[in-house]
Amino acid sequence: RKEVEQDPGPFNVPEGATVAFNCTYSNSASQSFFWYRQDCRKEPKLLMSVYSSGNEDGRFTAQLNRASQYISLLIRDSKLSDSATYLCVVNKERPGGSYIPTFGRGTSLIVHP
Amino acid sequence: DTGVSQNPRHKITKRGQNVTFRCDPISEHNRLYWYRQTLGQGPEFLTYFQNEAQLEKSRLLSDRFSAERPKGSFSTLEIQRTEQGDSAMYLCASSRGQETQYFGPGTRLLVL
């Protein structure tokens, strides 16, 4: 089983739709969690961090469920410009304070008119 | 532009040759990461530095791969005796401590 798993999609949704992605992780010692966005042939860019209490940034809501070991990303009122690959990232702390960031393979979202 | 820069952006080489990539992080960032990404996959962690110290290395980083950050600023990633399986996008990122990682545009390597 991979450490971080995501449904690769693609998720095809019309403009204005609400779409949700999940990301599961296998290591219960994981410390911090993020969602990144990656456009085709571009570098990943941070979308938002994921906090234990859940957090919202405009149309985007991220949640963490430690008991079930997954994080989620909800996008409301989808825009054409939201079309991209969404990568979840899980940081696992190592002895000595260093950590290893592990990326999922990404979920592809296509928003159509 | 004060973002992360990587050079070269593209590299085509023949199997068996050595290649070296450079990453210049954001100047006040003390952490620097290297990743490899292939089509349809997320970035795979290779290694990271805190200042000049290499703190973690992935099992993916075989003996043919070496990374340095001699003065705690720019970093180089060298691949010796390249193989076709090394063809990928090599991404560099930097951060201030455990804060957000900022990625460079990547170096796309093709091994013929």
PDB file of C-alpha atoms in Angstrom:
ATOM      1  CA  ARG A   1       0.000   0.000   0.000  1.00  0.00           C
ATOM      2  CA  LYS A   2       1.333   3.444  -0.919  1.00  0.00           C
ATOM      3  CA  GLU A   3       1.934   5.903   1.904  1.00  0.00           C
ATOM      4  CA  VAL A   4      -0.328   8.524   0.343  1.00  0.00           C
ATOM      5  CA  GLU A   5      -3.137   7.542  -1.999  1.00  0.00           C
ATOM      6  CA  GLN A   6      -5.352   9.630  -4.225  1.00  0.00           C
ATOM      7  CA  ASP A   7      -7.916   8.772  -6.874  1.00  0.00           C
ATOM      8  CA  PRO A   8      -6.227   9.982 -10.082  1.00  0.00           C
ATOM      9  CA  GLY A   9      -9.574  10.838 -11.700  1.00  0.00           C
ATOM     10  CA  PRO A  10     -10.140  12.704 -13.908  1.00  0.00           C
ATOM     11  CA  PHE A  11     -13.091  14.376 -12.297  1.00  0.00           C
ATOM     12  CA  ASN A  12     -15.140  16.056 -15.031  1.00  0.00           C
ATOM     13  CA  VAL A  13     -17.529  18.652 -13.624  1.00  0.00           C
ATOM     14  CA  PRO A  14     -19.519  21.568 -15.041  1.00  0.00           C
ATOM     15  CA  GLU A  15     -18.841  25.133 -14.008  1.00  0.00           C
ATOM     16  CA  GLY A  16     -20.530  25.954 -10.738  1.00  0.00           C
ATOM     17  CA  ALA A  17     -20.442  22.405  -9.423  1.00  0.00           C
ATOM     18  CA  THR A  18     -19.116  21.355  -6.039  1.00  0.00           C
ATOM     19  CA  VAL A  19     -16.427  18.684  -6.099  1.00  0.00           C
ATOM     20  CA  ALA A  20     -14.566  16.885  -3.330  1.00  0.00           C
ATOM     21  CA  PHE A  21     -11.324  14.925  -3.298  1.00  0.00           C
ATOM     22  CA  ASN A  22     -10.011  12.621  -0.627  1.00  0.00           C
ATOM     23  CA  CYS A  23      -6.473  11.592   0.160  1.00  0.00           C
ATOM     24  CA  THR A  24      -5.634   8.721   2.505  1.00  0.00           C
ATOM     25  CA  TYR A  25      -2.340   8.226   4.295  1.00  0.00           C
ATOM     26  CA  SER A  26      -0.962   5.142   5.944  1.00  0.00           C
ATOM     27  CA  ASN A  27       1.423   6.483   8.570  1.00  0.00           C
ATOM     28  CA  SER A  28      -0.348   7.549  11.750  1.00  0.00           C
ATOM     29  CA  ALA A  29       2.786   9.482  12.812  1.00  0.00           C
ATOM     30  CA  SER A  30       2.252  11.969   9.992  1.00  0.00           C
ATOM     31  CA  GLN A  31       2.492  15.489  11.316  1.00  0.00           C
ATOM     32  CA  SER A  32       1.358  18.021   8.767  1.00  0.00           C
ATOM     33  CA  PHE A  33      -0.744  18.070   5.648  1.00  0.00           C
ATOM     34  CA  PHE A  34      -1.104  20.255   2.571  1.00  0.00           C
ATOM     35  CA  TRP A  35      -2.900  20.549  -0.737  1.00  0.00           C
ATOM     36  CA  TYR A  36      -0.898  21.697  -3.758  1.00  0.00           C
ATOM     37  CA  ARG A  37      -2.145  22.551  -7.215  1.00  0.00           C
ATOM     38  CA  GLN A  38      -0.182  21.658 -10.347  1.00  0.00           C
ATOM     39  CA  ASP A  39      -1.054  22.946 -13.785  1.00  0.00           C
ATOM     40  CA  CYS A  40       0.025  20.999 -16.859  1.00  0.00           C
ATOM     41  CA  ARG A  41       3.816  21.137 -17.331  1.00  0.00           C
ATOM     42  CA  LYS A  42       4.197  23.580 -14.440  1.00  0.00           C
ATOM     43  CA  GLU A  43       5.575  23.282 -10.937  1.00  0.00           C
ATOM     44  CA  PRO A  44       3.340  22.536  -7.919  1.00  0.00           C
ATOM     45  CA  LYS A  45       2.086  25.532  -5.949  1.00  0.00           C
ATOM     46  CA  LEU A  46       0.656  25.539  -2.450  1.00  0.00           C
ATOM     47  CA  LEU A  47      -3.117  25.753  -2.391  1.00  0.00           C
ATOM     48  CA  MET A  48      -3.627  25.481   1.362  1.00  0.00           C
ATOM     49  CA  SER A  49      -2.388  23.868   4.535  1.00  0.00           C
ATOM     50  CA  VAL A  50      -4.741  21.488   6.329  1.00  0.00           C
ATOM     51  CA  TYR A  51      -5.362  22.090  10.004  1.00  0.00           C
ATOM     52  CA  SER A  52      -6.861  19.705  12.518  1.00  0.00           C
ATOM     53  CA  SER A  53      -9.932  21.858  12.983  1.00  0.00           C
ATOM     54  CA  GLY A  54     -10.488  22.222   9.261  1.00  0.00           C
ATOM     55  CA  ASN A  55      -9.946  25.433   7.352  1.00  0.00           C
ATOM     56  CA  GLU A  56     -11.500  27.416   4.566  1.00  0.00           C
ATOM     57  CA  ASP A  57     -10.075  29.794   1.977  1.00  0.00           C
ATOM     58  CA  GLY A  58     -12.741  31.292  -0.237  1.00  0.00           C
ATOM     59  CA  ARG A  59     -14.298  28.503  -2.281  1.00  0.00           C
ATOM     60  CA  PHE A  60     -11.862  25.913  -0.908  1.00  0.00           C
ATOM     61  CA  THR A  61     -12.311  23.911   2.295  1.00  0.00           C
ATOM     62  CA  ALA A  62      -9.793  21.439   3.662  1.00  0.00           C
ATOM     63  CA  GLN A  63     -10.422  18.919   6.417  1.00  0.00           C
ATOM     64  CA  LEU A  64      -8.356  16.387   8.311  1.00  0.00           C
ATOM     65  CA  ASN A  65      -9.648  13.181   9.848  1.00  0.00           C
ATOM     66  CA  ARG A  66      -6.845  11.690  11.930  1.00  0.00           C
ATOM     67  CA  ALA A  67      -8.902   8.751  13.160  1.00  0.00           C
ATOM     68  CA  SER A  68      -9.579   7.556   9.623  1.00  0.00           C
ATOM     69  CA  GLN A  69      -6.283   8.929   8.282  1.00  0.00           C
ATOM     70  CA  TYR A  70      -7.541  11.016   5.414  1.00  0.00           C
ATOM     71  CA  ILE A  71      -7.651  14.618   4.302  1.00  0.00           C
ATOM     72  CA  SER A  72     -10.189  16.148   1.985  1.00  0.00           C
ATOM     73  CA  LEU A  73     -10.491  19.139  -0.291  1.00  0.00           C
ATOM     74  CA  LEU A  74     -13.854  20.620  -1.231  1.00  0.00           C
ATOM     75  CA  ILE A  75     -14.175  23.101  -4.077  1.00  0.00           C
ATOM     76  CA  ARG A  76     -17.429  25.028  -4.333  1.00  0.00           C
ATOM     77  CA  ASP A  77     -18.706  26.917  -7.377  1.00  0.00           C
ATOM     78  CA  SER A  78     -16.036  25.425  -9.680  1.00  0.00           C
ATOM     79  CA  LYS A  79     -14.438  27.744 -12.228  1.00  0.00           C
ATOM     80  CA  LEU A  80     -12.837  26.817 -15.537  1.00  0.00           C
ATOM     81  CA  SER A  81      -9.551  28.030 -14.036  1.00  0.00           C
ATOM     82  CA  ASP A  82      -9.761  25.373 -11.312  1.00  0.00           C
ATOM     83  CA  SER A  83      -8.865  22.739 -13.924  1.00  0.00           C
ATOM     84  CA  ALA A  84      -5.573  21.290 -12.694  1.00  0.00           C
ATOM     85  CA  THR A  85      -4.081  18.385 -10.776  1.00  0.00           C
ATOM     86  CA  TYR A  86      -4.495  18.545  -6.998  1.00  0.00           C
ATOM     87  CA  LEU A  87      -1.729  16.942  -4.988  1.00  0.00           C
ATOM     88  CA  CYS A  88      -1.962  16.088  -1.333  1.00  0.00           C
ATOM     89  CA  VAL A  89       1.208  16.159   0.746  1.00  0.00           C
ATOM     90  CA  VAL A  90       1.838  14.436   4.045  1.00  0.00           C
ATOM     91  CA  ASN A  91       4.894  15.256   6.164  1.00  0.00           C
ATOM     92  CA  LYS A  92       6.232  12.476   8.352  1.00  0.00           C
ATOM     93  CA  GLU A  93       8.535  13.603  11.127  1.00  0.00           C
ATOM     94  CA  ARG A  94      11.752  11.683  11.600  1.00  0.00           C
ATOM     95  CA  PRO A  95      13.934  11.384  14.709  1.00  0.00           C
ATOM     96  CA  GLY A  96      16.021  14.506  15.107  1.00  0.00           C
ATOM     97  CA  GLY A  97      13.365  16.856  13.795  1.00  0.00           C
ATOM     98  CA  SER A  98      13.786  16.313  10.083  1.00  0.00           C
ATOM     99  CA  TYR A  99      10.879  15.117   8.030  1.00  0.00           C
ATOM    100  CA  ILE A 100      10.021  13.524   4.736  1.00  0.00           C
ATOM    101  CA  PRO A 101       7.312  15.106   2.572  1.00  0.00           C
ATOM    102  CA  THR A 102       5.326  12.496   0.660  1.00  0.00           C
ATOM    103  CA  PHE A 103       3.163  13.508  -2.275  1.00  0.00           C
ATOM    104  CA  GLY A 104       0.164  11.636  -3.594  1.00  0.00           C
ATOM    105  CA  ARG A 105      -0.001  11.024  -7.336  1.00  0.00           C
ATOM    106  CA  GLY A 106      -2.578  13.777  -7.708  1.00  0.00           C
ATOM    107  CA  THR A 107      -6.238  14.024  -8.704  1.00  0.00           C
ATOM    108  CA  SER A 108      -7.016  15.556 -12.070  1.00  0.00           C
ATOM    109  CA  LEU A 109      -9.922  18.002 -12.217  1.00  0.00           C
ATOM    110  CA  ILE A 110     -11.472  19.191 -15.466  1.00  0.00           C
ATOM    111  CA  VAL A 111     -14.095  21.902 -15.225  1.00  0.00           C
ATOM    112  CA  HIS A 112     -16.103  22.331 -18.433  1.00  0.00           C
ATOM    113  CA  PRO A 113     -18.481  25.098 -19.542  1.00  0.00           C
TER     114      PRO A 113
ATOM    115  CA  ASP B   1      12.300  37.459  -9.882  1.00  0.00           C
ATOM    116  CA  THR B   2      13.122  36.212  -6.397  1.00  0.00           C
ATOM    117  CA  GLY B   3      11.618  32.746  -6.757  1.00  0.00           C
ATOM    118  CA  VAL B   4      13.392  29.401  -6.993  1.00  0.00           C
ATOM    119  CA  SER B   5      15.353  29.016 -10.209  1.00  0.00           C
ATOM    120  CA  GLN B   6      16.677  25.863 -11.848  1.00  0.00           C
ATOM    121  CA  ASN B   7      19.151  25.346 -14.656  1.00  0.00           C
ATOM    122  CA  PRO B   8      19.085  24.010 -17.229  1.00  0.00           C
ATOM    123  CA  ARG B   9      15.363  23.834 -17.943  1.00  0.00           C
ATOM    124  CA  HIS B  10      15.836  20.985 -20.389  1.00  0.00           C
ATOM    125  CA  LYS B  11      18.604  18.426 -20.827  1.00  0.00           C
ATOM    126  CA  ILE B  12      18.943  15.684 -23.420  1.00  0.00           C
ATOM    127  CA  THR B  13      21.770  13.251 -22.903  1.00  0.00           C
ATOM    128  CA  LYS B  14      22.906   9.846 -24.040  1.00  0.00           C
ATOM    129  CA  ARG B  15      22.791   6.842 -21.755  1.00  0.00           C
ATOM    130  CA  GLY B  16      25.961   6.549 -19.737  1.00  0.00           C
ATOM    131  CA  GLN B  17      26.727  10.268 -19.622  1.00  0.00           C
ATOM    132  CA  ASN B  18      26.849  12.327 -16.433  1.00  0.00           C
ATOM    133  CA  VAL B  19      24.550  15.299 -15.916  1.00  0.00           C
ATOM    134  CA  THR B  20      24.443  18.043 -13.295  1.00  0.00           C
ATOM    135  CA  PHE B  21      21.532  20.285 -12.419  1.00  0.00           C
ATOM    136  CA  ARG B  22      21.581  23.458 -10.380  1.00  0.00           C
ATOM    137  CA  CYS B  23      18.992  24.957  -8.055  1.00  0.00           C
ATOM    138  CA  ASP B  24      19.049  28.463  -6.606  1.00  0.00           C
ATOM    139  CA  PRO B  25      16.566  28.712  -3.724  1.00  0.00           C
ATOM    140  CA  ILE B  26      14.821  31.777  -2.376  1.00  0.00           C
ATOM    141  CA  SER B  27      17.619  33.609  -0.578  1.00  0.00           C
ATOM    142  CA  GLU B  28      16.326  33.546   2.998  1.00  0.00           C
ATOM    143  CA  HIS B  29      15.209  29.898   2.851  1.00  0.00           C
ATOM    144  CA  ASN B  30      17.335  27.492   4.848  1.00  0.00           C
ATOM    145  CA  ARG B  31      15.779  24.269   3.536  1.00  0.00           C
ATOM    146  CA  LEU B  32      16.200  22.945   0.011  1.00  0.00           C
ATOM    147  CA  TYR B  33      14.558  19.832  -1.429  1.00  0.00           C
ATOM    148  CA  TRP B  34      15.017  17.740  -4.559  1.00  0.00           C
ATOM    149  CA  TYR B  35      12.204  15.708  -6.102  1.00  0.00           C
ATOM    150  CA  ARG B  36      11.714  13.617  -9.219  1.00  0.00           C
ATOM    151  CA  GLN B  37       8.411  13.557 -11.077  1.00  0.00           C
ATOM    152  CA  THR B  38       7.338  11.285 -13.902  1.00  0.00           C
ATOM    153  CA  LEU B  39       4.202  11.532 -16.004  1.00  0.00           C
ATOM    154  CA  GLY B  40       1.030  10.837 -14.073  1.00  0.00           C
ATOM    155  CA  GLN B  41       2.777  10.690 -10.723  1.00  0.00           C
ATOM    156  CA  GLY B  42       3.295  13.137  -7.912  1.00  0.00           C
ATOM    157  CA  PRO B  43       6.749  14.433  -7.038  1.00  0.00           C
ATOM    158  CA  GLU B  44       8.893  11.771  -5.328  1.00  0.00           C
ATOM    159  CA  PHE B  45      11.143  13.010  -2.541  1.00  0.00           C
ATOM    160  CA  LEU B  46      14.854  12.481  -3.200  1.00  0.00           C
ATOM    161  CA  THR B  47      16.712  14.456  -0.564  1.00  0.00           C
ATOM    162  CA  TYR B  48      16.754  17.642   1.454  1.00  0.00           C
ATOM    163  CA  PHE B  49      19.219  20.024   3.036  1.00  0.00           C
ATOM    164  CA  GLN B  50      18.986  22.285   6.010  1.00  0.00           C
ATOM    165  CA  ASN B  51      21.608  24.904   5.286  1.00  0.00           C
ATOM    166  CA  GLU B  52      24.586  22.871   4.048  1.00  0.00           C
ATOM    167  CA  ALA B  53      23.677  19.663   5.898  1.00  0.00           C
ATOM    168  CA  GLN B  54      21.991  16.872   3.951  1.00  0.00           C
ATOM    169  CA  LEU B  55      19.456  15.597   6.484  1.00  0.00           C
ATOM    170  CA  GLU B  56      17.462  12.993   4.592  1.00  0.00           C
ATOM    171  CA  LYS B  57      18.005  10.833   1.536  1.00  0.00           C
ATOM    172  CA  SER B  58      15.378   8.656  -0.069  1.00  0.00           C
ATOM    173  CA  ARG B  59      16.018   5.053  -0.967  1.00  0.00           C
ATOM    174  CA  LEU B  60      15.303   6.249  -4.510  1.00  0.00           C
ATOM    175  CA  LEU B  61      18.631   8.056  -4.461  1.00  0.00           C
ATOM    176  CA  SER B  62      20.923   5.348  -5.761  1.00  0.00           C
ATOM    177  CA  ASP B  63      24.714   5.487  -5.689  1.00  0.00           C
ATOM    178  CA  ARG B  64      24.638   7.198  -9.070  1.00  0.00           C
ATOM    179  CA  PHE B  65      22.913  10.234  -7.591  1.00  0.00           C
ATOM    180  CA  SER B  66      24.637  12.818  -5.447  1.00  0.00           C
ATOM    181  CA  ALA B  67      23.507  16.191  -4.194  1.00  0.00           C
ATOM    182  CA  GLU B  68      25.463  18.993  -2.598  1.00  0.00           C
ATOM    183  CA  ARG B  69      24.763  22.355  -1.067  1.00  0.00           C
ATOM    184  CA  PRO B  70      28.294  23.464  -0.184  1.00  0.00           C
ATOM    185  CA  LYS B  71      27.648  26.939   1.186  1.00  0.00           C
ATOM    186  CA  GLY B  72      24.065  26.537   2.218  1.00  0.00           C
ATOM    187  CA  SER B  73      22.841  28.520  -0.773  1.00  0.00           C
ATOM    188  CA  PHE B  74      22.563  26.920  -4.234  1.00  0.00           C
ATOM    189  CA  SER B  75      22.507  23.154  -4.667  1.00  0.00           C
ATOM    190  CA  THR B  76      23.568  20.741  -7.390  1.00  0.00           C
ATOM    191  CA  LEU B  77      22.189  17.323  -8.228  1.00  0.00           C
ATOM    192  CA  GLU B  78      24.460  15.064 -10.238  1.00  0.00           C
ATOM    193  CA  ILE B  79      23.454  11.837 -11.942  1.00  0.00           C
ATOM    194  CA  GLN B  80      26.328   9.632 -13.062  1.00  0.00           C
ATOM    195  CA  ARG B  81      26.098   7.018 -15.804  1.00  0.00           C
ATOM    196  CA  THR B  82      22.563   8.032 -16.714  1.00  0.00           C
ATOM    197  CA  GLU B  83      20.006   5.368 -17.601  1.00  0.00           C
ATOM    198  CA  GLN B  84      16.815   5.700 -19.619  1.00  0.00           C
ATOM    199  CA  GLY B  85      14.829   5.237 -16.414  1.00  0.00           C
ATOM    200  CA  ASP B  86      16.313   8.488 -15.127  1.00  0.00           C
ATOM    201  CA  SER B  87      14.228  10.430 -17.646  1.00  0.00           C
ATOM    202  CA  ALA B  88      11.937  12.625 -15.569  1.00  0.00           C
ATOM    203  CA  MET B  89      11.305  16.153 -14.336  1.00  0.00           C
ATOM    204  CA  TYR B  90      13.669  17.067 -11.495  1.00  0.00           C
ATOM    205  CA  LEU B  91      12.105  19.622  -9.195  1.00  0.00           C
ATOM    206  CA  CYS B  92      13.777  21.721  -6.542  1.00  0.00           C
ATOM    207  CA  ALA B  93      11.907  23.460  -3.732  1.00  0.00           C
ATOM    208  CA  SER B  94      12.916  25.649  -0.832  1.00  0.00           C
ATOM    209  CA  SER B  95      11.335  26.680   2.440  1.00  0.00           C
ATOM    210  CA  ARG B  96      11.999  28.551   5.638  1.00  0.00           C
ATOM    211  CA  GLY B  97      11.947  25.797   8.229  1.00  0.00           C
ATOM    212  CA  GLN B  98       8.777  23.747   7.984  1.00  0.00           C
ATOM    213  CA  GLU B  99       6.853  26.507   6.253  1.00  0.00           C
ATOM    214  CA  THR B 100       5.495  26.353   2.724  1.00  0.00           C
ATOM    215  CA  GLN B 101       7.704  24.823   0.055  1.00  0.00           C
ATOM    216  CA  TYR B 102       8.159  26.932  -3.081  1.00  0.00           C
ATOM    217  CA  PHE B 103       9.029  24.996  -6.195  1.00  0.00           C
ATOM    218  CA  GLY B 104      11.254  25.928  -9.088  1.00  0.00           C
ATOM    219  CA  PRO B 105      10.193  25.328 -12.713  1.00  0.00           C
ATOM    220  CA  GLY B 106      12.089  22.039 -12.869  1.00  0.00           C
ATOM    221  CA  THR B 107      14.691  20.516 -15.160  1.00  0.00           C
ATOM    222  CA  ARG B 108      13.292  18.081 -17.693  1.00  0.00           C
ATOM    223  CA  LEU B 109      15.790  15.283 -18.394  1.00  0.00           C
ATOM    224  CA  LEU B 110      15.585  12.952 -21.372  1.00  0.00           C
ATOM    225  CA  VAL B 111      18.059  10.093 -21.560  1.00  0.00           C
ATOM    226  CA  LEU B 112      18.336   8.547 -25.014  1.00  0.00           C
TER     227      LEU B 112
END
